[in-house]
Every structure is written in C-alpha cells, then in structure tokens.
CSV table of C-alpha atoms in Angstrom, one decimal:
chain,number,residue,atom,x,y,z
A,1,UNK,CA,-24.6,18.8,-13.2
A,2,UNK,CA,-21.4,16.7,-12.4
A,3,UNK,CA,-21.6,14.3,-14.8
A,4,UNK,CA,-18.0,14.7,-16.9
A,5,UNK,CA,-14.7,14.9,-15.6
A,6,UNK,CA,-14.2,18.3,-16.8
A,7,UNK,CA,-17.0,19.7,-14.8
A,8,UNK,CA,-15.8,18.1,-11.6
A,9,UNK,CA,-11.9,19.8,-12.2
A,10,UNK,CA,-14.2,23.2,-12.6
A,11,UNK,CA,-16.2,22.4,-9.3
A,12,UNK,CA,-13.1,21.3,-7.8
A,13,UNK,CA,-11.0,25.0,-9.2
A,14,UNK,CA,-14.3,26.8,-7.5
A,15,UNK,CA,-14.3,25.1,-3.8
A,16,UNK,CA,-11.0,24.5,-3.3
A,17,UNK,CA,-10.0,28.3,-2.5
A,18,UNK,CA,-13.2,28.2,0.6
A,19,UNK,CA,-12.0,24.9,1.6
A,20,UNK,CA,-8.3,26.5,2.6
A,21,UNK,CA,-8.6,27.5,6.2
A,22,UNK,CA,-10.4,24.1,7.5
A,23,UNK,CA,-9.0,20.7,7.5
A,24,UNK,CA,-12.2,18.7,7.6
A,25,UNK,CA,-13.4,21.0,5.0
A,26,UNK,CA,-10.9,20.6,3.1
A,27,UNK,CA,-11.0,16.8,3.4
A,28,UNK,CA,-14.8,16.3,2.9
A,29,UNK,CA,-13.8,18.1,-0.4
A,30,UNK,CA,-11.6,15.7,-1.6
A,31,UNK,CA,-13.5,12.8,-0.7
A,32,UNK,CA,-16.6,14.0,-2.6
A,33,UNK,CA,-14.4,14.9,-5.8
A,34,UNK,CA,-12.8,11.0,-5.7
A,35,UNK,CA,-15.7,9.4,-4.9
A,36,UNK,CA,-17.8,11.0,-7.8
A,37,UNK,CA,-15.0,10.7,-10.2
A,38,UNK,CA,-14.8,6.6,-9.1
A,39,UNK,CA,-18.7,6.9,-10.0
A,40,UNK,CA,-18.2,8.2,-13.7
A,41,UNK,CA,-15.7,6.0,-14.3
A,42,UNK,CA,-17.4,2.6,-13.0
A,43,UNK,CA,-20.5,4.3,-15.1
A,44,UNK,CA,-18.3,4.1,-17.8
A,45,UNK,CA,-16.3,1.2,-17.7
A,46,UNK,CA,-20.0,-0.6,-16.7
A,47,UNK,CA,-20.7,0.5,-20.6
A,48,UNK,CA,-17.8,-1.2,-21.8
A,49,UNK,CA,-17.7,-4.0,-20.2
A,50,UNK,CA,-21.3,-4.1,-18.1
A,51,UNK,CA,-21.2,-3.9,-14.2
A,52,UNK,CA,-19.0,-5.2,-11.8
A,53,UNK,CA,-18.5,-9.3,-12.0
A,54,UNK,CA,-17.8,-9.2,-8.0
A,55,UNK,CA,-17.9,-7.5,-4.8
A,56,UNK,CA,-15.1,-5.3,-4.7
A,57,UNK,CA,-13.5,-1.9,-2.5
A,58,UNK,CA,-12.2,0.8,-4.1
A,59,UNK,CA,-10.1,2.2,-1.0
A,60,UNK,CA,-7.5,5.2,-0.9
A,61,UNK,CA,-4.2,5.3,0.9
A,62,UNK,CA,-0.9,7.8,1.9
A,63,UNK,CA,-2.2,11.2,2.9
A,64,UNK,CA,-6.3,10.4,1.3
A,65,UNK,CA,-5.9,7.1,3.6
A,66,UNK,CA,-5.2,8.9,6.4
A,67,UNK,CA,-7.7,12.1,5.8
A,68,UNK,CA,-4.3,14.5,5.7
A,69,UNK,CA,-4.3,15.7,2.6
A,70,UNK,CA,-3.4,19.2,1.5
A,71,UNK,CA,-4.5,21.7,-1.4
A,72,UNK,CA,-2.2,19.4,-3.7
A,73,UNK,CA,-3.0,15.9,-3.7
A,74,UNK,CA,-1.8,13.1,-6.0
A,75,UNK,CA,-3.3,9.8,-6.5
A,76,UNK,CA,-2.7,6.6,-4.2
A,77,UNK,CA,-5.3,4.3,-4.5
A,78,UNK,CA,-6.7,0.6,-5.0
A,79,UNK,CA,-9.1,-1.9,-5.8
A,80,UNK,CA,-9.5,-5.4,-3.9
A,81,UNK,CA,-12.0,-8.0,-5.4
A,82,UNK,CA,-13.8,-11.1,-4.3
A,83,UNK,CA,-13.1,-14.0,-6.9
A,84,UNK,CA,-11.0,-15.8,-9.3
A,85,UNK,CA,-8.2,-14.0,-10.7
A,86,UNK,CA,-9.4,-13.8,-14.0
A,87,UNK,CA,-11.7,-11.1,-12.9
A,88,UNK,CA,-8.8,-8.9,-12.7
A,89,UNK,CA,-8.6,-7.6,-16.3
A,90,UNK,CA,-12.5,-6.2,-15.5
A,91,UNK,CA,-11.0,-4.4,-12.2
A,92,UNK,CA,-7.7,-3.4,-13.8
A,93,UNK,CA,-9.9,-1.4,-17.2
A,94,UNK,CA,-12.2,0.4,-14.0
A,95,UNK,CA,-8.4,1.1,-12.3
A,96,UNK,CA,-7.5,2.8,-15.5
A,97,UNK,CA,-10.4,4.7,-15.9
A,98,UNK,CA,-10.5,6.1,-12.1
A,99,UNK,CA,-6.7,7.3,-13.0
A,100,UNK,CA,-7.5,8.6,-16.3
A,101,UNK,CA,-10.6,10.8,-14.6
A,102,UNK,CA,-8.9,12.0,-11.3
A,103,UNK,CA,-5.8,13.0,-13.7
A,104,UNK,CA,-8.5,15.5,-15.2
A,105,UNK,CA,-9.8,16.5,-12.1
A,106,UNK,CA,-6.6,17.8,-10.8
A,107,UNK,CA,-4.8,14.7,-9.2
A,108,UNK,CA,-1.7,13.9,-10.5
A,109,UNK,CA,-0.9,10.4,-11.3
A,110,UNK,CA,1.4,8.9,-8.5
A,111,UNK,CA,4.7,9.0,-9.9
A,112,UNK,CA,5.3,5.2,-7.8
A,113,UNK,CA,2.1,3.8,-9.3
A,114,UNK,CA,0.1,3.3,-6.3
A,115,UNK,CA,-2.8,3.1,-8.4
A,116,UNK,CA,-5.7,0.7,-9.2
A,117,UNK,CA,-4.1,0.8,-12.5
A,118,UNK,CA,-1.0,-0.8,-11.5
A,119,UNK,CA,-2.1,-5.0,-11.0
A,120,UNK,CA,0.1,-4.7,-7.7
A,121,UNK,CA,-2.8,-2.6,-6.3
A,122,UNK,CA,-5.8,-4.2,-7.8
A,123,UNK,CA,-6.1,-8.0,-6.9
A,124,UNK,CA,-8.3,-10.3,-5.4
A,125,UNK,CA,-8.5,-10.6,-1.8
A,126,UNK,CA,-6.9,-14.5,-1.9
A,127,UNK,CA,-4.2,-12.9,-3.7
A,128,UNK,CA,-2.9,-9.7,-2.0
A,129,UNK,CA,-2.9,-11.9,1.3
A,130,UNK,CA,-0.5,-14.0,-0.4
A,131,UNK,CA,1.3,-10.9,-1.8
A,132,UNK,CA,1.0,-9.6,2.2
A,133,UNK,CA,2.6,-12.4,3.4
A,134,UNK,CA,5.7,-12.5,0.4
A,135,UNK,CA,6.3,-8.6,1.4
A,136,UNK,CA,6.8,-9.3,5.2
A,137,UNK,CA,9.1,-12.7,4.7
A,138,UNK,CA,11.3,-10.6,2.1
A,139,UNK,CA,11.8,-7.9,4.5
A,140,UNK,CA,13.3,-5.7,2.8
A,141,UNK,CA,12.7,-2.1,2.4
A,142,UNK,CA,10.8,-2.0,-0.9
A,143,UNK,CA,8.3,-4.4,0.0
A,144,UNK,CA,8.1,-3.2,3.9
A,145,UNK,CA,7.7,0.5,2.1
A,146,UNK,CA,4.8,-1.2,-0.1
A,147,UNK,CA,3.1,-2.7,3.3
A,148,UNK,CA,3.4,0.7,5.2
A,149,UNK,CA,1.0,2.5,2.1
A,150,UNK,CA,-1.4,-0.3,2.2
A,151,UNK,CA,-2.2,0.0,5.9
A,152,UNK,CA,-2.5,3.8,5.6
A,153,UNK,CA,-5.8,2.8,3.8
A,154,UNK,CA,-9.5,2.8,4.0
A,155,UNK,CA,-12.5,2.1,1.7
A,156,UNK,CA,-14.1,5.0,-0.1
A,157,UNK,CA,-16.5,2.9,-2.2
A,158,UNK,CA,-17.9,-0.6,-2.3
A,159,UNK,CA,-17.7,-3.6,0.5
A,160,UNK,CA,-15.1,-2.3,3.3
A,161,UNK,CA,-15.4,-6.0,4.4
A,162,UNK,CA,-12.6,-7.0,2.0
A,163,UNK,CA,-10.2,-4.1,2.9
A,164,UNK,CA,-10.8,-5.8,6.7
A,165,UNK,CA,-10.6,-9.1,5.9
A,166,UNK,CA,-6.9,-8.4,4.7
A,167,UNK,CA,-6.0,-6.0,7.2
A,168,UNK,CA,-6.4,-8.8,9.7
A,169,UNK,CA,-4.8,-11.2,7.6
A,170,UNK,CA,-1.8,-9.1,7.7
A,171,UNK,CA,-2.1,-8.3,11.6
A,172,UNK,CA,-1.9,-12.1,11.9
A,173,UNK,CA,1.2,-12.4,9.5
A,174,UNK,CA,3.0,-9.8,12.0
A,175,UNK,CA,2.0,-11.7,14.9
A,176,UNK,CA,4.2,-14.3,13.5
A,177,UNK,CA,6.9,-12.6,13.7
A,178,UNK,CA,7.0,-9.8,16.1
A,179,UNK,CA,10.4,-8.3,15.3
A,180,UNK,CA,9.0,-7.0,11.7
A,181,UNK,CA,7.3,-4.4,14.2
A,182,UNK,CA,10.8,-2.9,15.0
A,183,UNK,CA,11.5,-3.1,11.4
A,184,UNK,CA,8.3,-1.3,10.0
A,185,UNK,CA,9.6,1.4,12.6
A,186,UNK,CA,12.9,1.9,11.4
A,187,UNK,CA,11.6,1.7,8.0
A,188,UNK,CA,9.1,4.7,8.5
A,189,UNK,CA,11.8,6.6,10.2
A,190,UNK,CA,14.1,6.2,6.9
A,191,UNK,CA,11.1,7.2,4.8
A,192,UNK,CA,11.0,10.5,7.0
A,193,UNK,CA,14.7,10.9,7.1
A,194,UNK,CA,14.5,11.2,3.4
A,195,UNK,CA,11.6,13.4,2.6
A,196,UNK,CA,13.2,15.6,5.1
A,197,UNK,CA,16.5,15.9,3.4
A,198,UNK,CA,14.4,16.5,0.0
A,199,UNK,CA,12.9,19.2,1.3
A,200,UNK,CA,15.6,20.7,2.8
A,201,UNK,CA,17.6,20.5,-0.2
C-alpha cells in the first residue's frame, strides 16, 4: 500500500529506472507520484484542520506544467482558492504539507519557492488576478519571470475552473497592452540566454 511518504520515494526508486526510455512513461510516472503525495497530505492536513473550507486547484508549473520533465524533477507548484482571504492560512498548512511530502519522495524543494508553501503561489482567485495585473504594469523582469511560470501551468487536482478563470483574466490584462507580448519574449529569451551560459560554464 501507498499510504506514507516513504513508501511512495520506494515505489518511485523502483519505476523510475523502466520509466527511462519513454517520455510519456516517464511523465505518467510523475504525475501519479504528485498527485498521490497531494492526497496524503490533504488526508493529513484534513486531520488537523478538517477538509478543505473552499473549492480550490492544486496545479503544477515549469517542466511538470508543461509535461517535460526529466529523471530529476524539483518542485514548482500552487494552490488557487475560491473565497475570502482568510482562508489562506488553511491552504497555505496543505501547501506545506505537499512540500514537506514530495521533499520525501524525491523532489527537491524549488530553490525560488515556487511552491504552494510560499503565499505568492497560494491565494485566492480575486487575489492572484490582482497580483496578475501588478506583475504586468511593473514590467520588469522579476515579476514578468514570475508570470511566464504561472502560465506554464495546469491543474493536477481539484476544480481546473479556477486555474481558467485566471488564465483568461490575465489574457485580458495582455490585451491591454499588447507590447508586453514583445516583452514576455525578450524576457524568455534572457531566461534561456542564461541557463545556457550556466551550463556551459
């Protein structure tokens, strides 16, 4: 049974070697370790604190968001919640408790904290449109960097209604203003630029 943590790392250790030579093998693998992980720890949390006080998605992003990721994977993930914002604290213990777990299972914490830990990654739907909007007026390249993960994302568990809901929000924020397209560009470009020199180095 794969009903602790440590059981799913040993599961993991056991598949990953025959889930090498095919990506969607490979994948599959990686979605059913996160997504029974996020079940143990909304189990456990629902102990705590009892279940969920709201709809909610627990999506992934980076290379899980995209469904290209390799042997090594770190975490990049996030929750979104229907509500008031005092809900949060709920949402942020089950953030905690998803990191804690996938840490055991072999995902290393994301050294940026792109992480339903992190309360920039876990907030109410109202909220992170607001937070949307603040990123693409600032323009800069932290917060353009922080808009480019989110929209590399897609929900693993829960209502994929809310991720939707803000994904068009933000398609309507950038049909405001049409030349942030050219600057997402040249801000992905940079981001490549550099993990090229890092590995070449």
């Amino acid at each position: 049974m794969l009903d602790t943590y440590e059981a799913l790392r040993e599961y993991r250790d056991m598949r990953l070697q025959s889930a090498l030579y095919g990506h969607k093998e490979l994948h599959a693998l990686h979605d059913r370790l996160i997504t029974r992980t996020f079940r143990l720890a909304r189990r456990q949390v629902a102990k705590e604190q009892g279940d969920p006080p709201a709809p909610f998605a627990f999506y992934l992003m980076g290379s899980a968001g995209r469904g290209e990721q390799s042997v090594w994977s770190d975490q990049d993930h996030g929750i979104l919640f229907s509500g008031e914002d005092h809900l949060q604290g709920y949402f942020l213990r089950l953030g905690e408790e998803v990191s804690r777990g996938l840490e055991v299972v072999g995902y290393d914490r994301c050294e940026g904290e792109v992480m339903a830990s992190n309360p920039l990654w876990c907030q109410s739907t109202v909220r992170f449109k607001e937070q949307i909007r603040s990123w693409l007026e600032a323009e800069d390249w932290q917060t353009l960097r922080h808009f480019t993960i989110f929209f590399d994302s897609r929900v693993l568990h829960g209502d994929p209604v809310l991720l939707e809901e803000v994904k068009a929000h933000a398609f309507s924020q950038l049909h405001k203003a049409p030349h942030l397209y050219k600057r997402l560009y040249e801000n992905m470009e940079f981001m490549k630029k550099g993990q090229e020199y890092l590995v070449s180095f």
